[in-house]
Amino acid sequence: MRCLELAPLQGERDTLRDLRDAGRIDDIVLRPAQEVHDVEEVRLGTKAYHPTADTSPDDPARS
């Protein structure tokens, strides 16, 4: 059942990352949405690390 619940979350996470990478949304929009997904994953007991979704390529924190 968890896979069925996680699939939409991962799809949304991927879509948000793609929108950010395309310049259609900024990190200011992406990060709160990621927090919502993180909380839902914790609730499901399946929090996973998503290295590609954490920072943008131009994020100074990646340096």
mmCIF file of C-alpha atoms in Angstrom:
data_model
loop_
_atom_site.group_PDB
_atom_site.id
_atom_site.type_symbol
_atom_site.label_atom_id
_atom_site.label_comp_id
_atom_site.label_asym_id
_atom_site.label_seq_id
_atom_site.Cartn_x
_atom_site.Cartn_y
_atom_site.Cartn_z
ATOM 1 C CA MET A 1 0.000 0.000 0.000
ATOM 2 C CA ARG A 2 2.841 2.409 0.744
ATOM 3 C CA CYS A 3 4.060 2.205 -2.855
ATOM 4 C CA LEU A 4 0.633 3.325 -4.012
ATOM 5 C CA GLU A 5 0.763 6.253 -1.603
ATOM 6 C CA LEU A 6 4.356 7.177 -2.439
ATOM 7 C CA ALA A 7 4.053 7.124 -6.226
ATOM 8 C CA PRO A 8 2.006 10.346 -6.440
ATOM 9 C CA LEU A 9 4.342 12.053 -3.974
ATOM 10 C CA GLN A 10 7.386 11.140 -6.048
ATOM 11 C CA GLY A 11 5.614 12.235 -9.216
ATOM 12 C CA GLU A 12 4.757 15.600 -7.678
ATOM 13 C CA ARG A 13 8.306 15.974 -6.353
ATOM 14 C CA ASP A 14 9.729 15.228 -9.819
ATOM 15 C CA THR A 15 7.318 17.673 -11.468
ATOM 16 C CA LEU A 16 8.202 20.438 -9.027
ATOM 17 C CA ARG A 17 11.919 19.826 -9.581
ATOM 18 C CA ASP A 18 11.401 19.892 -13.371
ATOM 19 C CA LEU A 19 9.473 23.172 -13.106
ATOM 20 C CA ARG A 20 12.272 24.650 -11.004
ATOM 21 C CA ASP A 21 14.949 23.405 -13.402
ATOM 22 C CA ALA A 22 13.021 24.928 -16.323
ATOM 23 C CA GLY A 23 12.856 28.266 -14.514
ATOM 24 C CA ARG A 24 9.063 28.214 -14.216
ATOM 25 C CA ILE A 25 9.138 28.269 -10.407
ATOM 26 C CA ASP A 26 11.752 29.481 -7.952
ATOM 27 C CA ASP A 27 13.203 27.762 -4.897
ATOM 28 C CA ILE A 28 10.908 29.986 -2.810
ATOM 29 C CA VAL A 29 8.011 27.987 -4.244
ATOM 30 C CA LEU A 30 9.808 24.630 -4.371
ATOM 31 C CA ARG A 31 11.031 24.394 -0.779
ATOM 32 C CA PRO A 32 7.667 24.730 1.023
ATOM 33 C CA ALA A 33 6.197 22.144 -1.339
ATOM 34 C CA GLN A 34 9.113 19.829 -0.563
ATOM 35 C CA GLU A 35 8.449 20.279 3.143
ATOM 36 C CA VAL A 36 4.855 19.135 2.631
ATOM 37 C CA HIS A 37 6.100 16.066 0.774
ATOM 38 C CA ASP A 38 8.702 15.386 3.473
ATOM 39 C CA VAL A 39 6.065 15.497 6.207
ATOM 40 C CA GLU A 40 3.820 13.140 4.254
ATOM 41 C CA GLU A 41 6.693 10.698 3.710
ATOM 42 C CA VAL A 42 7.514 10.776 7.424
ATOM 43 C CA ARG A 43 3.854 10.160 8.196
ATOM 44 C CA LEU A 44 3.977 7.121 5.937
ATOM 45 C CA GLY A 45 7.173 6.005 7.638
ATOM 46 C CA THR A 46 9.157 6.002 4.429
ATOM 47 C CA LYS A 47 11.180 9.213 4.438
ATOM 48 C CA ALA A 48 13.864 8.849 1.807
ATOM 49 C CA TYR A 49 16.734 11.117 0.878
ATOM 50 C CA HIS A 50 16.165 12.942 -2.428
ATOM 51 C CA PRO A 51 19.532 14.495 -3.326
ATOM 52 C CA THR A 52 18.365 15.935 -6.654
ATOM 53 C CA ALA A 53 15.374 17.660 -5.097
ATOM 54 C CA ASP A 54 17.214 19.346 -2.231
ATOM 55 C CA THR A 55 19.026 22.175 -4.014
ATOM 56 C CA SER A 56 19.125 23.889 -7.350
ATOM 57 C CA PRO A 57 22.327 23.851 -9.454
ATOM 58 C CA ASP A 58 22.861 27.541 -8.752
ATOM 59 C CA ASP A 59 22.209 27.252 -5.020
ATOM 60 C CA PRO A 60 25.234 28.622 -3.097
ATOM 61 C CA ALA A 61 24.709 25.926 -0.461
ATOM 62 C CA ARG A 62 25.952 23.343 -2.983
ATOM 63 C CA SER A 63 29.390 24.978 -3.213
#
